[in-house]
């Protein structure tokens, strides 16, 4: 029931109106006698008194919980674009912020080998005035081309696209039927930590920035310190190109005190020796690229040799020696074609048999593991990939993995379809990974409680 009433304020010079539904104030208004403004009270006094009156009603009559209940709801299409409408905290500037899982964007794409951030030139034409024609006839001018250009964007815009595509994921409808719970309302405090401000001008500096950011975030305190003692929150990174896996692995190595296994979903090996990108103009910095970052990580001792897996491979090779390099780095290879013989269940079994449920593993998912007919928005598309359904089914089947960090990379929205299907697939993949991390936490909590009871 709506109730509207007036109450006198400031010796009767002002009237405060409140509209209520039940006991909840849903509207506040102030009315002044005509002679009050400019008469007994100046306009500045009137405004201050009115503001104070409204503030008193709002603050005195409603708690923070009341206001959150009234105004905190967001539809899928409303609100600031964070992943799944999660609270946004710029975690890198809030070192005291506790969280258990952080979504962090790494908008970086200047280590790619094919489709970069840049310009698509749609038309080439020359419009010449009489003066232009005279200029062109000069021996000094050999060529003049005017471009009509359309700007395009690479994987640096991936984090933004994935967040936008996650808009229909909300806490009130985030229940995951396959897992039997809602990861957004379970034990874990999950934040969208924003983006790392990565320079696009200097890849060496970008590598330092990303390593520092991942390490800093990994040393934040969790809200459940007893669950994983001595270890901070887990990060899911939105890429960005795949080279970000190197700084992420450096951070994981520092935090966990040693190498971890890598489960790598990709069309490509990404363990290539940098010399497999032949060029007369070699440099040390050119080794850091999105096809050689696991080669670098292996040489730095960041990857647990003998426990890692590639899944979804279908790339062209330089030769059989590419596999020799990969073997030395300790990866097992599951090709895209293997799913025809093994099925998703066989792929799941192969991964779990290789890695197990106790080994710490970094999960790295290049969206080009999917067929470009289903996910065209990526930098190095390869025909013959898995379907979204197959990838999601496999991710659900490996939920017992001990994931210590993850990324979803190479979403390049400029090449996506009008339905944003690549970004949608990326957002769903993040949701599945997030669910599995939370579910694993629930299982670990149960083991901890059982252990405590056994000790008693």
GROMACS .gro file of C-alpha atoms in nm:
model
  456
    1UNK     CA    1   0.000   0.000   0.000
    2UNK     CA    2   0.129   0.345  -0.095
    3UNK     CA    3   0.132   0.602   0.187
    4UNK     CA    4   0.221   0.967   0.125
    5UNK     CA    5   0.253   1.224   0.403
    6UNK     CA    6   0.406   1.563   0.478
    7UNK     CA    7   0.601   1.658   0.789
    8UNK     CA    8   0.703   2.015   0.885
    9UNK     CA    9   1.074   2.100   0.893
   10UNK     CA   10   1.273   2.410   0.993
   11UNK     CA   11   1.009   2.579   1.203
   12UNK     CA   12   0.740   2.502   0.951
   13UNK     CA   13   0.916   2.677   0.663
   14UNK     CA   14   0.980   2.348   0.482
   15UNK     CA   15   0.766   2.044   0.440
   16UNK     CA   16   0.926   1.702   0.389
   17UNK     CA   17   0.724   1.453   0.189
   18UNK     CA   18   0.785   1.080   0.201
   19UNK     CA   19   0.626   0.806  -0.002
   20UNK     CA   20   0.627   0.460   0.148
   21UNK     CA   21   0.529   0.108   0.054
   22UNK     CA   22   0.470  -0.051   0.389
   23UNK     CA   23   0.761   0.068   0.602
   24UNK     CA   24   1.000   0.121   0.311
   25UNK     CA   25   1.067   0.476   0.190
   26UNK     CA   26   1.045   0.479  -0.188
   27UNK     CA   27   1.035   0.854  -0.248
   28UNK     CA   28   1.138   1.175  -0.074
   29UNK     CA   29   1.044   1.532  -0.163
   30UNK     CA   30   1.083   1.879  -0.011
   31UNK     CA   31   0.841   2.171  -0.051
   32UNK     CA   32   0.900   2.529   0.063
   33UNK     CA   33   0.663   2.821   0.120
   34UNK     CA   34   0.713   3.079  -0.151
   35UNK     CA   35   0.833   3.341   0.095
   36UNK     CA   36   1.084   3.096   0.245
   37UNK     CA   37   1.315   3.097  -0.057
   38UNK     CA   38   1.467   3.440  -0.076
   39UNK     CA   39   1.280   3.549   0.237
   40UNK     CA   40   1.333   3.383   0.572
   41UNK     CA   41   1.591   3.150   0.414
   42UNK     CA   42   1.828   3.216   0.128
   43UNK     CA   43   1.847   2.966  -0.158
   44UNK     CA   44   2.174   2.821  -0.024
   45UNK     CA   45   2.025   2.767   0.322
   46UNK     CA   46   1.713   2.615   0.171
   47UNK     CA   47   1.912   2.371  -0.042
   48UNK     CA   48   2.130   2.269   0.252
   49UNK     CA   49   1.830   2.218   0.478
   50UNK     CA   50   1.648   2.019   0.209
   51UNK     CA   51   1.951   1.797   0.147
   52UNK     CA   52   1.998   1.737   0.518
   53UNK     CA   53   1.631   1.648   0.557
   54UNK     CA   54   1.638   1.399   0.271
   55UNK     CA   55   1.963   1.246   0.397
   56UNK     CA   56   1.819   1.206   0.746
   57UNK     CA   57   1.519   1.018   0.612
   58UNK     CA   58   1.723   0.793   0.387
   59UNK     CA   59   1.996   0.715   0.637
   60UNK     CA   60   1.770   0.695   0.936
   61UNK     CA   61   1.499   0.485   0.780
   62UNK     CA   62   1.690   0.229   0.571
   63UNK     CA   63   1.990   0.007   0.627
   64UNK     CA   64   2.253  -0.077   0.370
   65UNK     CA   65   2.083  -0.415   0.328
   66UNK     CA   66   1.752  -0.239   0.260
   67UNK     CA   67   1.911  -0.027  -0.010
   68UNK     CA   68   2.087  -0.325  -0.162
   69UNK     CA   69   1.760  -0.517  -0.171
   70UNK     CA   70   1.587  -0.224  -0.337
   71UNK     CA   71   1.850  -0.113  -0.590
   72UNK     CA   72   2.116  -0.383  -0.607
   73UNK     CA   73   1.947  -0.607  -0.863
   74UNK     CA   74   2.081  -0.613  -1.220
   75UNK     CA   75   1.928  -0.765  -1.531
   76UNK     CA   76   2.161  -0.935  -1.776
   77UNK     CA   77   2.166  -0.627  -1.998
   78UNK     CA   78   2.213  -0.371  -1.719
   79UNK     CA   79   2.496  -0.265  -1.494
   80UNK     CA   80   2.865  -0.199  -1.545
   81UNK     CA   81   3.028  -0.474  -1.752
   82UNK     CA   82   3.210  -0.703  -1.510
   83UNK     CA   83   3.238  -1.077  -1.553
   84UNK     CA   84   2.901  -1.228  -1.453
   85UNK     CA   85   2.808  -0.904  -1.272
   86UNK     CA   86   3.066  -0.982  -1.006
   87UNK     CA   87   3.179  -0.705  -0.771
   88UNK     CA   88   3.462  -0.505  -0.925
   89UNK     CA   89   3.767  -0.423  -0.718
   90UNK     CA   90   4.091  -0.309  -0.873
   91UNK     CA   91   4.276  -0.569  -0.672
   92UNK     CA   92   4.622  -0.449  -0.774
   93UNK     CA   93   4.560  -0.119  -0.596
   94UNK     CA   94   4.383  -0.278  -0.296
   95UNK     CA   95   4.643  -0.508  -0.140
   96UNK     CA   96   4.431  -0.571   0.170
   97UNK     CA   97   4.134  -0.700  -0.032
   98UNK     CA   98   4.071  -1.067   0.049
   99UNK     CA   99   3.926  -1.297  -0.215
  100UNK     CA  100   3.938  -1.663  -0.313
  101UNK     CA  101   3.907  -1.647  -0.691
  102UNK     CA  102   3.990  -1.346  -0.903
  103UNK     CA  103   3.895  -1.279  -1.264
  104UNK     CA  104   4.176  -1.069  -1.411
  105UNK     CA  105   4.203  -0.927  -1.763
  106UNK     CA  106   4.531  -0.923  -1.955
  107UNK     CA  107   4.461  -0.702  -2.261
  108UNK     CA  108   4.782  -0.778  -2.448
  109UNK     CA  109   4.827  -0.898  -2.805
  110UNK     CA  110   5.160  -0.775  -2.941
  111UNK     CA  111   5.326  -1.119  -2.924
  112UNK     CA  112   5.106  -1.274  -3.194
  113UNK     CA  113   5.222  -1.425  -3.522
  114UNK     CA  114   4.920  -1.381  -3.748
  115UNK     CA  115   4.618  -1.161  -3.678
  116UNK     CA  116   4.733  -0.864  -3.473
  117UNK     CA  117   4.564  -0.555  -3.344
  118UNK     CA  118   4.571  -0.311  -3.632
  119UNK     CA  119   4.393  -0.177  -3.937
  120UNK     CA  120   4.192  -0.341  -4.213
  121UNK     CA  121   4.231  -0.144  -4.533
  122UNK     CA  122   3.902  -0.173  -4.715
  123UNK     CA  123   3.957   0.050  -5.020
  124UNK     CA  124   4.246   0.207  -5.201
  125UNK     CA  125   4.184   0.507  -5.421
  126UNK     CA  126   4.329   0.841  -5.524
  127UNK     CA  127   4.127   1.157  -5.567
  128UNK     CA  128   4.335   1.422  -5.738
  129UNK     CA  129   4.281   1.788  -5.791
  130UNK     CA  130   4.467   1.963  -6.076
  131UNK     CA  131   4.737   2.061  -5.825
  132UNK     CA  132   4.764   1.696  -5.711
  133UNK     CA  133   4.814   1.580  -6.068
  134UNK     CA  134   5.094   1.830  -6.113
  135UNK     CA  135   5.251   1.707  -5.789
  136UNK     CA  136   5.229   1.345  -5.897
  137UNK     CA  137   5.405   1.426  -6.223
  138UNK     CA  138   5.702   1.551  -6.025
  139UNK     CA  139   6.002   1.313  -6.030
  140UNK     CA  140   6.029   1.357  -5.653
  141UNK     CA  141   5.697   1.175  -5.593
  142UNK     CA  142   5.697   0.806  -5.688
  143UNK     CA  143   5.378   0.689  -5.521
  144UNK     CA  144   5.080   0.835  -5.341
  145UNK     CA  145   4.811   0.610  -5.194
  146UNK     CA  146   4.516   0.722  -4.990
  147UNK     CA  147   4.345   0.460  -4.778
  148UNK     CA  148   3.991   0.443  -4.656
  149UNK     CA  149   4.050   0.239  -4.343
  150UNK     CA  150   3.840   0.058  -4.088
  151UNK     CA  151   3.998   0.004  -3.747
  152UNK     CA  152   3.998  -0.350  -3.616
  153UNK     CA  153   4.100  -0.497  -3.287
  154UNK     CA  154   4.289  -0.801  -3.168
  155UNK     CA  155   4.293  -1.015  -2.858
  156UNK     CA  156   4.367  -0.714  -2.637
  157UNK     CA  157   3.992  -0.659  -2.658
  158UNK     CA  158   3.924  -1.018  -2.552
  159UNK     CA  159   3.872  -0.943  -2.181
  160UNK     CA  160   3.611  -0.682  -2.264
  161UNK     CA  161   3.432  -0.914  -2.507
  162UNK     CA  162   3.428  -1.209  -2.266
  163UNK     CA  163   3.291  -0.991  -1.988
  164UNK     CA  164   3.016  -0.860  -2.213
  165UNK     CA  165   2.933  -1.214  -2.324
  166UNK     CA  166   2.899  -1.323  -1.960
  167UNK     CA  167   2.615  -1.077  -1.898
  168UNK     CA  168   2.350  -1.348  -1.867
  169UNK     CA  169   2.549  -1.517  -1.591
  170UNK     CA  170   2.410  -1.379  -1.266
  171UNK     CA  171   2.419  -1.486  -0.905
  172UNK     CA  172   2.042  -1.537  -0.900
  173UNK     CA  173   2.060  -1.768  -1.202
  174UNK     CA  174   2.407  -1.915  -1.177
  175UNK     CA  175   2.313  -2.261  -1.051
  176UNK     CA  176   2.516  -2.521  -1.240
  177UNK     CA  177   2.298  -2.831  -1.273
  178UNK     CA  178   2.588  -3.064  -1.358
  179UNK     CA  179   2.771  -2.963  -1.038
  180UNK     CA  180   2.464  -2.928  -0.817
  181UNK     CA  181   2.538  -2.581  -0.681
  182UNK     CA  182   2.579  -2.215  -0.771
  183UNK     CA  183   2.949  -2.120  -0.783
  184UNK     CA  184   2.866  -1.752  -0.735
  185UNK     CA  185   2.688  -1.810  -0.403
  186UNK     CA  186   2.902  -2.092  -0.262
  187UNK     CA  187   3.197  -2.069  -0.023
  188UNK     CA  188   3.432  -1.867  -0.246
  189UNK     CA  189   3.451  -1.489  -0.255
  190UNK     CA  190   3.488  -1.418  -0.626
  191UNK     CA  191   3.586  -1.076  -0.760
  192UNK     CA  192   3.641  -0.919  -1.099
  193UNK     CA  193   3.983  -0.767  -1.037
  194UNK     CA  194   3.979  -0.554  -1.352
  195UNK     CA  195   4.263  -0.546  -1.604
  196UNK     CA  196   4.639  -0.531  -1.579
  197UNK     CA  197   4.752  -0.203  -1.743
  198UNK     CA  198   4.995  -0.361  -1.993
  199UNK     CA  199   5.200  -0.149  -2.230
  200UNK     CA  200   5.147  -0.221  -2.600
  201UNK     CA  201   5.477  -0.047  -2.685
  202UNK     CA  202   5.739  -0.276  -2.533
  203UNK     CA  203   5.700  -0.653  -2.503
  204UNK     CA  204   5.993  -0.687  -2.262
  205UNK     CA  205   5.829  -0.440  -2.028
  206UNK     CA  206   5.489  -0.604  -2.079
  207UNK     CA  207   5.635  -0.937  -1.967
  208UNK     CA  208   5.771  -0.774  -1.651
  209UNK     CA  209   5.436  -0.603  -1.585
  210UNK     CA  210   5.233  -0.922  -1.623
  211UNK     CA  211   5.473  -1.128  -1.410
  212UNK     CA  212   5.463  -0.866  -1.135
  213UNK     CA  213   5.083  -0.834  -1.149
  214UNK     CA  214   5.014  -1.209  -1.138
  215UNK     CA  215   5.259  -1.254  -0.852
  216UNK     CA  216   5.116  -0.962  -0.657
  217UNK     CA  217   4.760  -1.091  -0.694
  218UNK     CA  218   4.865  -1.442  -0.602
  219UNK     CA  219   5.001  -1.317  -0.270
  220UNK     CA  220   4.673  -1.155  -0.167
  221UNK     CA  221   4.508  -1.324   0.128
  222UNK     CA  222   4.222  -1.566   0.078
  223UNK     CA  223   3.910  -1.558   0.291
  224UNK     CA  224   3.971  -1.929   0.362
  225UNK     CA  225   4.336  -1.940   0.468
  226UNK     CA  226   4.289  -2.274   0.644
  227UNK     CA  227   4.177  -2.440   0.319
  228UNK     CA  228   4.502  -2.378   0.129
  229UNK     CA  229   4.757  -2.268   0.391
  230UNK     CA  230   5.031  -2.043   0.264
  231UNK     CA  231   4.863  -1.999  -0.075
  232UNK     CA  232   4.664  -1.698  -0.190
  233UNK     CA  233   4.364  -1.677  -0.422
  234UNK     CA  234   4.339  -1.852  -0.756
  235UNK     CA  235   4.332  -1.647  -1.075
  236UNK     CA  236   4.142  -1.698  -1.399
  237UNK     CA  237   4.291  -1.473  -1.664
  238UNK     CA  238   4.097  -1.337  -1.959
  239UNK     CA  239   4.331  -1.289  -2.255
  240UNK     CA  240   4.485  -1.141  -2.445
  241UNK     CA  241   4.717  -1.352  -2.653
  242UNK     CA  242   4.854  -1.681  -2.528
  243UNK     CA  243   5.198  -1.547  -2.438
  244UNK     CA  244   5.049  -1.439  -2.103
  245UNK     CA  245   5.081  -1.802  -1.990
  246UNK     CA  246   5.456  -1.748  -1.936
  247UNK     CA  247   5.425  -1.471  -1.675
  248UNK     CA  248   5.132  -1.657  -1.520
  249UNK     CA  249   5.346  -1.970  -1.480
  250UNK     CA  250   5.630  -1.765  -1.336
  251UNK     CA  251   5.391  -1.633  -1.071
  252UNK     CA  252   5.244  -1.977  -0.997
  253UNK     CA  253   5.596  -2.118  -0.963
  254UNK     CA  254   5.692  -1.847  -0.712
  255UNK     CA  255   5.373  -1.888  -0.508
  256UNK     CA  256   5.364  -2.268  -0.502
  257UNK     CA  257   5.738  -2.316  -0.472
  258UNK     CA  258   5.804  -2.526  -0.780
  259UNK     CA  259   5.692  -2.642  -1.124
  260UNK     CA  260   5.335  -2.739  -1.203
  261UNK     CA  261   5.171  -2.950  -1.473
  262UNK     CA  262   5.011  -2.772  -1.767
  263UNK     CA  263   4.686  -2.883  -1.930
  264UNK     CA  264   4.682  -2.702  -2.260
  265UNK     CA  265   4.375  -2.692  -2.487
  266UNK     CA  266   4.483  -2.558  -2.824
  267UNK     CA  267   4.502  -2.623  -3.195
  268UNK     CA  268   4.877  -2.555  -3.175
  269UNK     CA  269   5.171  -2.692  -2.979
  270UNK     CA  270   5.301  -2.359  -2.845
  271UNK     CA  271   5.620  -2.541  -2.745
  272UNK     CA  272   5.800  -2.433  -3.061
  273UNK     CA  273   6.164  -2.340  -3.045
  274UNK     CA  274   6.183  -1.969  -3.135
  275UNK     CA  275   6.404  -2.061  -3.429
  276UNK     CA  276   6.095  -2.218  -3.587
  277UNK     CA  277   5.992  -1.859  -3.664
  278UNK     CA  278   6.283  -1.807  -3.906
  279UNK     CA  279   6.411  -1.457  -3.963
  280UNK     CA  280   6.742  -1.294  -4.045
  281UNK     CA  281   6.653  -1.029  -3.785
  282UNK     CA  282   6.682  -1.230  -3.467
  283UNK     CA  283   6.663  -1.091  -3.114
  284UNK     CA  284   6.636  -1.229  -2.765
  285UNK     CA  285   6.307  -1.051  -2.715
  286UNK     CA  286   6.151  -1.215  -3.021
  287UNK     CA  287   6.163  -1.548  -2.834
  288UNK     CA  288   5.870  -1.422  -2.628
  289UNK     CA  289   5.571  -1.490  -2.849
  290UNK     CA  290   5.242  -1.678  -2.837
  291UNK     CA  291   5.387  -1.991  -2.998
  292UNK     CA  292   5.703  -2.031  -2.788
  293UNK     CA  293   5.598  -1.934  -2.435
  294UNK     CA  294   5.577  -2.297  -2.317
  295UNK     CA  295   5.923  -2.362  -2.465
  296UNK     CA  296   6.051  -2.071  -2.257
  297UNK     CA  297   5.860  -2.189  -1.949
  298UNK     CA  298   6.003  -2.540  -1.984
  299UNK     CA  299   6.356  -2.407  -2.013
  300UNK     CA  300   6.298  -2.199  -1.700
  301UNK     CA  301   6.188  -2.511  -1.510
  302UNK     CA  302   5.832  -2.388  -1.460
  303UNK     CA  303   5.655  -2.693  -1.611
  304UNK     CA  304   5.647  -3.034  -1.449
  305UNK     CA  305   5.802  -3.259  -1.710
  306UNK     CA  306   5.607  -3.580  -1.768
  307UNK     CA  307   5.268  -3.469  -1.635
  308UNK     CA  308   5.151  -3.217  -1.893
  309UNK     CA  309   4.900  -3.255  -2.175
  310UNK     CA  310   4.807  -3.086  -2.504
  311UNK     CA  311   4.447  -3.145  -2.613
  312UNK     CA  312   4.278  -3.059  -2.942
  313UNK     CA  313   4.591  -3.037  -3.160
  314UNK     CA  314   4.558  -3.013  -3.537
  315UNK     CA  315   4.830  -2.770  -3.643
  316UNK     CA  316   5.068  -2.790  -3.936
  317UNK     CA  317   5.429  -2.858  -3.836
  318UNK     CA  318   5.775  -2.752  -3.938
  319UNK     CA  319   5.857  -3.123  -3.938
  320UNK     CA  320   5.870  -3.424  -3.706
  321UNK     CA  321   6.134  -3.249  -3.499
  322UNK     CA  322   5.855  -3.026  -3.362
  323UNK     CA  323   5.729  -3.333  -3.181
  324UNK     CA  324   6.083  -3.414  -3.066
  325UNK     CA  325   6.103  -3.070  -2.903
  326UNK     CA  326   5.761  -3.125  -2.750
  327UNK     CA  327   5.860  -3.467  -2.615
  328UNK     CA  328   6.164  -3.318  -2.443
  329UNK     CA  329   5.932  -3.075  -2.267
  330UNK     CA  330   5.727  -3.363  -2.130
  331UNK     CA  331   5.388  -3.316  -2.297
  332UNK     CA  332   5.144  -3.587  -2.399
  333UNK     CA  333   4.954  -3.501  -2.718
  334UNK     CA  334   4.582  -3.556  -2.779
  335UNK     CA  335   4.486  -3.455  -3.131
  336UNK     CA  336   4.153  -3.314  -3.238
  337UNK     CA  337   4.096  -3.631  -3.443
  338UNK     CA  338   4.138  -3.852  -3.136
  339UNK     CA  339   3.793  -3.754  -3.017
  340UNK     CA  340   3.645  -3.952  -3.309
  341UNK     CA  341   3.796  -4.272  -3.171
  342UNK     CA  342   3.803  -4.201  -2.797
  343UNK     CA  343   3.494  -3.987  -2.753
  344UNK     CA  344   3.483  -3.721  -2.483
  345UNK     CA  345   3.496  -3.990  -2.213
  346UNK     CA  346   3.819  -4.129  -2.356
  347UNK     CA  347   3.977  -3.784  -2.374
  348UNK     CA  348   3.878  -3.719  -2.012
  349UNK     CA  349   4.028  -4.052  -1.902
  350UNK     CA  350   4.353  -3.985  -2.087
  351UNK     CA  351   4.390  -3.645  -1.920
  352UNK     CA  352   4.308  -3.770  -1.569
  353UNK     CA  353   4.535  -4.076  -1.605
  354UNK     CA  354   4.821  -3.847  -1.704
  355UNK     CA  355   4.778  -3.568  -1.447
  356UNK     CA  356   4.577  -3.721  -1.162
  357UNK     CA  357   4.382  -3.536  -0.897
  358UNK     CA  358   4.665  -3.428  -0.666
  359UNK     CA  359   4.921  -3.276  -0.902
  360UNK     CA  360   4.903  -2.898  -0.917
  361UNK     CA  361   4.800  -2.798  -1.268
  362UNK     CA  362   4.776  -2.476  -1.463
  363UNK     CA  363   4.483  -2.490  -1.708
  364UNK     CA  364   4.538  -2.293  -2.028
  365UNK     CA  365   4.259  -2.277  -2.286
  366UNK     CA  366   4.314  -2.120  -2.627
  367UNK     CA  367   3.973  -2.059  -2.782
  368UNK     CA  368   4.110  -2.178  -3.117
  369UNK     CA  369   4.079  -2.534  -2.985
  370UNK     CA  370   3.723  -2.489  -3.114
  371UNK     CA  371   3.644  -2.515  -3.483
  372UNK     CA  372   3.647  -2.172  -3.654
  373UNK     CA  373   3.301  -2.245  -3.788
  374UNK     CA  374   3.184  -2.218  -3.427
  375UNK     CA  375   3.445  -1.975  -3.292
  376UNK     CA  376   3.580  -1.757  -3.575
  377UNK     CA  377   3.692  -1.473  -3.348
  378UNK     CA  378   4.050  -1.577  -3.290
  379UNK     CA  379   4.396  -1.494  -3.420
  380UNK     CA  380   4.517  -1.824  -3.570
  381UNK     CA  381   4.211  -2.028  -3.672
  382UNK     CA  382   4.253  -2.392  -3.776
  383UNK     CA  383   3.971  -2.593  -3.942
  384UNK     CA  384   3.871  -2.929  -3.796
  385UNK     CA  385   3.841  -2.831  -3.431
  386UNK     CA  386   3.619  -2.948  -3.149
  387UNK     CA  387   3.268  -2.822  -3.092
  388UNK     CA  388   3.177  -2.603  -2.795
  389UNK     CA  389   2.973  -2.889  -2.653
  390UNK     CA  390   3.267  -3.132  -2.674
  391UNK     CA  391   3.505  -2.891  -2.501
  392UNK     CA  392   3.254  -2.811  -2.226
  393UNK     CA  393   3.186  -3.181  -2.170
  394UNK     CA  394   3.559  -3.249  -2.134
  395UNK     CA  395   3.604  -2.958  -1.894
  396UNK     CA  396   3.320  -3.091  -1.680
  397UNK     CA  397   3.477  -3.436  -1.679
  398UNK     CA  398   3.811  -3.314  -1.540
  399UNK     CA  399   3.661  -3.129  -1.243
  400UNK     CA  400   3.873  -3.332  -0.998
  401UNK     CA  401   4.195  -3.169  -1.119
  402UNK     CA  402   4.387  -2.963  -0.865
  403UNK     CA  403   4.377  -2.640  -1.068
  404UNK     CA  404   4.596  -2.362  -0.924
  405UNK     CA  405   4.537  -2.112  -1.204
  406UNK     CA  406   4.377  -2.085  -1.544
  407UNK     CA  407   4.340  -1.870  -1.852
  408UNK     CA  408   4.108  -1.835  -2.151
  409UNK     CA  409   4.295  -1.665  -2.433
  410UNK     CA  410   4.303  -1.555  -2.797
  411UNK     CA  411   3.945  -1.424  -2.819
  412UNK     CA  412   3.969  -1.155  -3.086
  413UNK     CA  413   3.624  -0.993  -3.115
  414UNK     CA  414   3.693  -0.815  -3.445
  415UNK     CA  415   3.687  -1.150  -3.622
  416UNK     CA  416   3.383  -1.279  -3.433
  417UNK     CA  417   3.037  -1.322  -3.583
  418UNK     CA  418   2.747  -1.088  -3.525
  419UNK     CA  419   2.618  -1.329  -3.261
  420UNK     CA  420   2.947  -1.299  -3.067
  421UNK     CA  421   2.970  -1.679  -3.059
  422UNK     CA  422   3.344  -1.689  -2.980
  423UNK     CA  423   3.309  -1.456  -2.683
  424UNK     CA  424   3.004  -1.650  -2.564
  425UNK     CA  425   3.203  -1.973  -2.579
  426UNK     CA  426   3.485  -1.807  -2.387
  427UNK     CA  427   3.248  -1.685  -2.115
  428UNK     CA  428   3.093  -2.032  -2.080
  429UNK     CA  429   3.438  -2.191  -2.056
  430UNK     CA  430   3.528  -1.952  -1.772
  431UNK     CA  431   3.203  -2.045  -1.596
  432UNK     CA  432   3.282  -2.417  -1.622
  433UNK     CA  433   3.639  -2.371  -1.496
  434UNK     CA  434   3.515  -2.150  -1.214
  435UNK     CA  435   3.256  -2.410  -1.115
  436UNK     CA  436   3.516  -2.686  -1.104
  437UNK     CA  437   3.754  -2.481  -0.889
  438UNK     CA  438   3.475  -2.403  -0.641
  439UNK     CA  439   3.361  -2.767  -0.639
  440UNK     CA  440   3.716  -2.887  -0.576
  441UNK     CA  441   3.728  -2.643  -0.286
  442UNK     CA  442   3.416  -2.796  -0.137
  443UNK     CA  443   3.573  -3.141  -0.160
  444UNK     CA  444   3.896  -3.018   0.001
  445UNK     CA  445   3.697  -2.857   0.280
  446UNK     CA  446   3.526  -3.188   0.349
  447UNK     CA  447   3.864  -3.365   0.362
  448UNK     CA  448   3.998  -3.100   0.600
  449UNK     CA  449   3.701  -3.142   0.832
  450UNK     CA  450   3.739  -3.520   0.826
  451UNK     CA  451   4.108  -3.486   0.905
  452UNK     CA  452   4.037  -3.257   1.197
  453UNK     CA  453   3.784  -3.506   1.334
  454UNK     CA  454   4.033  -3.791   1.294
  455UNK     CA  455   4.293  -3.596   1.491
  456UNK     CA  456   4.042  -3.546   1.772
   0.00000   0.00000   0.00000
